[in-house]
XYZ file of C-alpha atoms in Angstrom:
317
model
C 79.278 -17.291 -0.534
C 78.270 -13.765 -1.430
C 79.340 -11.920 -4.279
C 82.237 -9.840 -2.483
C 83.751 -9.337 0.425
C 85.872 -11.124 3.487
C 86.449 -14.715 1.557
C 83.962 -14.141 -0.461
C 85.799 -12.567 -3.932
C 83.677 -13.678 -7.141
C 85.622 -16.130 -9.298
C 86.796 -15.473 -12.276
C 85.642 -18.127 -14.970
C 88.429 -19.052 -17.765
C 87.291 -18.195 -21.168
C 86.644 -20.264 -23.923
C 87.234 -23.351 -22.440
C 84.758 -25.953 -21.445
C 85.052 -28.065 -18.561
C 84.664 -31.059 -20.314
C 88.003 -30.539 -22.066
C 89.723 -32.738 -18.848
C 93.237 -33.555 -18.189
C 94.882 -36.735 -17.220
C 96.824 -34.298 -14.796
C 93.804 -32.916 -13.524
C 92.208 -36.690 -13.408
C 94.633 -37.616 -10.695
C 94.303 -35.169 -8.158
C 90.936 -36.175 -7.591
C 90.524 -39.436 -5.868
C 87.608 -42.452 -5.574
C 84.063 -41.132 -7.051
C 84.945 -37.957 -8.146
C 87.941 -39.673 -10.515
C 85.118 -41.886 -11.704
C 83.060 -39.031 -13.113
C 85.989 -37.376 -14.115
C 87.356 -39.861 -16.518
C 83.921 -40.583 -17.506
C 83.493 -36.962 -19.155
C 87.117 -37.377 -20.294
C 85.875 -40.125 -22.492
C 83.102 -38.091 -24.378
C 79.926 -38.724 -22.589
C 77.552 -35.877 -23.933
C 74.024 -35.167 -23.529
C 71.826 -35.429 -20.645
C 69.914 -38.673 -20.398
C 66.266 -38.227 -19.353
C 66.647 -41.974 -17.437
C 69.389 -40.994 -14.941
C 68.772 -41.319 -11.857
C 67.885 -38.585 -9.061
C 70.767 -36.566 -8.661
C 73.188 -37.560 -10.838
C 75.500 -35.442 -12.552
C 74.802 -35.197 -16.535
C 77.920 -36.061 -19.047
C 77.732 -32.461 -19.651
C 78.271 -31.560 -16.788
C 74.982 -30.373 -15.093
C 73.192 -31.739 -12.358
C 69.643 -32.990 -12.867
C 66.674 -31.740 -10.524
C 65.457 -34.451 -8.412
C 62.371 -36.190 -9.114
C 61.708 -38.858 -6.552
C 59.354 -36.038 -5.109
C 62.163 -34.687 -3.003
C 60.109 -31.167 -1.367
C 61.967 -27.829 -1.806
C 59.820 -26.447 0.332
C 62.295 -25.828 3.931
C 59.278 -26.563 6.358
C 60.131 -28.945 9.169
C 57.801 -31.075 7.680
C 60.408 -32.252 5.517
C 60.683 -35.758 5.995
C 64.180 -34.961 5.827
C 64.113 -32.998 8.686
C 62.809 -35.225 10.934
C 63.740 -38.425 10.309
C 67.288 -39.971 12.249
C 70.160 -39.464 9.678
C 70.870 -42.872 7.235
C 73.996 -44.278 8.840
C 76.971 -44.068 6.201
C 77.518 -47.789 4.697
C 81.390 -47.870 5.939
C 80.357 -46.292 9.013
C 81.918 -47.796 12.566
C 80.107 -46.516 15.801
C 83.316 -45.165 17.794
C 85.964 -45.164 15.226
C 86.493 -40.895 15.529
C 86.950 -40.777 18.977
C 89.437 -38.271 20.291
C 88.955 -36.941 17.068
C 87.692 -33.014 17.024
C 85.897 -31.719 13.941
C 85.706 -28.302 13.616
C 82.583 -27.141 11.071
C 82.233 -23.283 10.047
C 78.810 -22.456 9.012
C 79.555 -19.775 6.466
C 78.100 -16.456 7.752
C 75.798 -15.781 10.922
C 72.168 -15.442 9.819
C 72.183 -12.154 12.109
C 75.203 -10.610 9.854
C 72.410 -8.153 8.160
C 71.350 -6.245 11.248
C 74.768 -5.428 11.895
C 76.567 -3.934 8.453
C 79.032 -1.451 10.597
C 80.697 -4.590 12.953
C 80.962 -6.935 9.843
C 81.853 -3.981 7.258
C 85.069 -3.693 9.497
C 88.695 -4.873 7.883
C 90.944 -7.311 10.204
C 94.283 -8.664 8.669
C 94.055 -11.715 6.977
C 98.242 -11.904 6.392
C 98.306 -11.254 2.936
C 96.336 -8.253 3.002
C 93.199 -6.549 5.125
C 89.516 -7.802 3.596
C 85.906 -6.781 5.675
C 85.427 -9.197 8.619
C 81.987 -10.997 7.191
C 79.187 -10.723 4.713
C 76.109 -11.060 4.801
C 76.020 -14.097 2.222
C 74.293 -15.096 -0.962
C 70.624 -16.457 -1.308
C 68.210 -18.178 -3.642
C 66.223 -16.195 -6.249
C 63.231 -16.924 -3.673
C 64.913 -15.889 -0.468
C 66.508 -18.684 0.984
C 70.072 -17.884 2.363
C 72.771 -19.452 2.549
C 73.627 -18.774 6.333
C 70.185 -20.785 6.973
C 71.562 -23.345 4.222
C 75.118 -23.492 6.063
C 73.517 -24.357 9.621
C 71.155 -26.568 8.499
C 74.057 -28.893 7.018
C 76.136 -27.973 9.941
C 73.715 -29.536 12.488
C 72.803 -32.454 10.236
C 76.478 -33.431 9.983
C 77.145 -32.832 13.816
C 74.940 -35.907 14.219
C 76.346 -37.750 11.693
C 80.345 -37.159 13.064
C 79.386 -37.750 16.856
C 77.769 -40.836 15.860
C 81.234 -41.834 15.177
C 82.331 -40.656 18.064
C 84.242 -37.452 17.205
C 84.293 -34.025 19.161
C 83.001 -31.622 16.787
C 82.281 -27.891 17.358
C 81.027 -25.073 15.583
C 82.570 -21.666 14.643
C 78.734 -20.322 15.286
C 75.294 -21.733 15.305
C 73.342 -18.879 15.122
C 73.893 -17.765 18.660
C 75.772 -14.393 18.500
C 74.473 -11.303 16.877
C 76.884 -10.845 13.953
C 80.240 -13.051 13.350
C 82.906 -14.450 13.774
C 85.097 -12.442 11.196
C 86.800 -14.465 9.193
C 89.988 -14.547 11.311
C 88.483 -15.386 14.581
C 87.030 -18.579 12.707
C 90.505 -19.486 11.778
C 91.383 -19.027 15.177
C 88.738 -21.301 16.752
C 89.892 -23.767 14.819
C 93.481 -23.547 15.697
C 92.947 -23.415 19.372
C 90.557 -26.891 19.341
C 93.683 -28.354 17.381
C 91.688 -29.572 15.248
C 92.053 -32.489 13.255
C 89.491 -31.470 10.664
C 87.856 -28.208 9.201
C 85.340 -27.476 7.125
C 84.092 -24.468 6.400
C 80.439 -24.870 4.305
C 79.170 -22.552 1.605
C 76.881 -22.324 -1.231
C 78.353 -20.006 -3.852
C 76.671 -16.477 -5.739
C 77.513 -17.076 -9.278
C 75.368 -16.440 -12.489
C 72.558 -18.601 -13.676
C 73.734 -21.230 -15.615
C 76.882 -21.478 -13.790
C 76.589 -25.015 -11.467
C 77.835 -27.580 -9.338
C 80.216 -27.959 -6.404
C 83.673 -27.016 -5.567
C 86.053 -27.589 -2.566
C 89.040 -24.948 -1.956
C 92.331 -25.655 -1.046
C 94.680 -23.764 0.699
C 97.593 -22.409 -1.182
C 101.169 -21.897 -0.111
C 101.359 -18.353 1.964
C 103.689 -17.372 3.905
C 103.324 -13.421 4.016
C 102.710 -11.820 7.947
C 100.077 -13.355 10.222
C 100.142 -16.393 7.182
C 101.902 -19.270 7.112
C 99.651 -22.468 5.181
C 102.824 -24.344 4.485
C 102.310 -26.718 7.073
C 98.959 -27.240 6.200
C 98.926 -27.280 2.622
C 99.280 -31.182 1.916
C 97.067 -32.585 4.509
C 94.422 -29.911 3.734
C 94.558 -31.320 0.098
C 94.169 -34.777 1.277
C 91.361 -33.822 3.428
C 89.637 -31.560 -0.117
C 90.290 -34.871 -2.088
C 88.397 -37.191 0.074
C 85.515 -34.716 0.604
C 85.409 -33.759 -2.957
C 85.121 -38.084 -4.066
C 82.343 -38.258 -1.641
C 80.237 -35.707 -2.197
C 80.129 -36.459 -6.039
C 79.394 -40.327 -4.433
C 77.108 -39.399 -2.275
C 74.782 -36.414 -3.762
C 75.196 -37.007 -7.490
C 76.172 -33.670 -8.053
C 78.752 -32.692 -10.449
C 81.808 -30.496 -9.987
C 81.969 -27.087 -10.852
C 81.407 -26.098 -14.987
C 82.910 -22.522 -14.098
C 85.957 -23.162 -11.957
C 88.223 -25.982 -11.144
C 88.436 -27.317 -14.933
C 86.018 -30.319 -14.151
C 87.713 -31.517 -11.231
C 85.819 -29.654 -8.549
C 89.045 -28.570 -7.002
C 90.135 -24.870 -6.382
C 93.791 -23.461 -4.567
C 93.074 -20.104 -3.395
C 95.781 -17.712 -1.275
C 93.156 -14.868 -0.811
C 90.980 -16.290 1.881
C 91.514 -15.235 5.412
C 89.683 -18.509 6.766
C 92.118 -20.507 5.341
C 95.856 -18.373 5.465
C 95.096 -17.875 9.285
C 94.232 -21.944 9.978
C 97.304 -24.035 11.307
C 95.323 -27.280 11.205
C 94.056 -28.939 8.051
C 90.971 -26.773 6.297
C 89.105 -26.781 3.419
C 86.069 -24.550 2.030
C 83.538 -26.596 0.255
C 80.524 -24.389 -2.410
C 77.964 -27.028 -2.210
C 76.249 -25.275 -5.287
C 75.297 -21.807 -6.645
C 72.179 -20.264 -5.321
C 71.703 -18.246 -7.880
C 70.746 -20.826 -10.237
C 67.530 -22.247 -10.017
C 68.332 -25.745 -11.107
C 71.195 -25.679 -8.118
C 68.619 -23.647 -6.079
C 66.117 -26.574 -6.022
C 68.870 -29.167 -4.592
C 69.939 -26.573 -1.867
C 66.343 -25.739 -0.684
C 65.533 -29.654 -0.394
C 66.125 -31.011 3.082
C 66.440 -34.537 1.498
C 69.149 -33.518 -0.241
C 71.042 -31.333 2.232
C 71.199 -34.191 3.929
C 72.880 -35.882 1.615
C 75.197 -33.253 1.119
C 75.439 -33.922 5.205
C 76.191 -37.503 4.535
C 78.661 -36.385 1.640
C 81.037 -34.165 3.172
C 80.982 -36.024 6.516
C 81.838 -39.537 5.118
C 85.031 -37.297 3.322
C 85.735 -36.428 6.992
C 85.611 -39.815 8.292
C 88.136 -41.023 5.302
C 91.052 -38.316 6.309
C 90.516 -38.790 9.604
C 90.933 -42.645 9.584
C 93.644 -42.445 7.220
């Protein structure tokens, strides 16, 4: 996500406490993997061992830079790229269908030729935010719209594989958009079982890891998230276990307390969806430790792999 704007508000970090310092409260919202990791920071792991393997998330907290030779280089030649998608290990050829997915690749790589259309407020229920940004980007230049449709297209294949419908908010194909509304809306009028809207975050340097955002309780004009709230949880839970399973990465060190969870009533994509929808910051951009994970196709498709199999686990039930 960028720094400001439509959904995109920068977080505010809680002071002077580290996310290390877990609850058992916080522990059991978080389900499979991710309650693994969680209660084993809870326990006092410190330190960040130079033996763990690829991807793994630290005891402190931080994720480690791959080095099984994983390129961040974004050429095609990526073997990652290229090569057929590894089929999930619970995976059942079929199992989704007359399922519909709906994925929202976060921003339209287009959005900067056209400040004026996206720079334009639409009501979001609670209040009236600027229909897009632009998004965030690497240090070196990499953005996160090309970051959002590259996992978008890389979990299409993974999701139809299991036979669901899935659909995209964009792919790249319009000149600026969808605002932030009209990608609730798509959503709603697929009756979808499933959205997911993909990000990777702005923060500062030093600030890492993942989070997934939750709807919160609105009810205030256009809004009205009650009915969505507890599935859309249930759907953040499952996606959150798996993408700590699956990528190694750890949850957030600046929001979420450790548990790589975050309720937020501010976001249009979410107050305007009447079918369950999460958000999911696959990592800052602005640091470069987090910036060398996002830029590597082998890893992006992990993150693929990661939020898909969370999919697949709500969906079946």
């Amino acid at each position: 996500m960028s720094y400001v704007g439509p959904d995109f508000d920068p977080h505010q970090p809680r002071r002077g406490r580290r996310p290390r310092a877990l609850t058992v409260a916080a522990a059991a919202l978080v389900p499979g993997a991710l309650l693994g990791w969680v209660v084993y920071e809870a326990v006092g792991g410190s330190g960040e061992s130079p033996k763990q393997p690829t991807g793994a998330s630290s005891a402190s907290g931080a994720l480690t830079t791959p080095t099984d030779g994983s390129t961040t280089d974004d050429s095609p030649k990526d073997p990652a790229d290229v090569d057929p998608p590894t089929p999930t290990a619970d995976s059942t050829s079929g199992s989704l269908k007359g399922k519909v997915v709906v994925i929202d690749p976060g921003h339209n790589p287009n959005n900067f030729q056209h400040t004026a259309e996206i720079n334009r407020k639409v009501n979001i229920g609670t209040n009236w935010k600027e229909c897009d940004t632009t998004g965030t980007s690497t240090n070196d230049g990499y953005t996160e719209a090309k970051f959002t449709l590259d996992v978008a297209h890389r979990m299409r294949t993974l999701l139809e594989k299991q036979g669901a419908t899935v659909k995209f908010t964009q792919d790249g194909d319009r000149s600026w958009g969808p605002c932030v509304d009209e990608r609730a809306e798509i959503g709603n009028k697929a009756h979808a079982d499933a959205v997911v809207s993909i990000h990777a975050d702005g923060a500062g340097a030093g600030q890492r890891g993942f989070h997934v955002i939750l709807p919160g309780k609105v009810d205030e004009g256009a809004a009205n998230t009650g009915p969505i709230v507890t599935p859309s949880r249930d759907l953040g839970e499952r996606v959150a276990g798996s993408f700590v399973r699956v990528t190694g990465s750890a949850p957030s060190n600046y929001v979420g307390d450790g548990t790589g969870l975050v309720t937020r009533e501010d976001l249009g994509g979410l107050n305007l969806s009447t079918v369950p929808k999460v958000f999911i910051e696959c990592g800052n951009m602005r640091d470069s430790k987090d910036a060398a994970l996002l830029t590597s196709g082998a890893w992006r498709q992990k993150t693929a792999q990661g939020i898909s199999e969370g999919i697949v686990s709500f969906l079946r039930g």
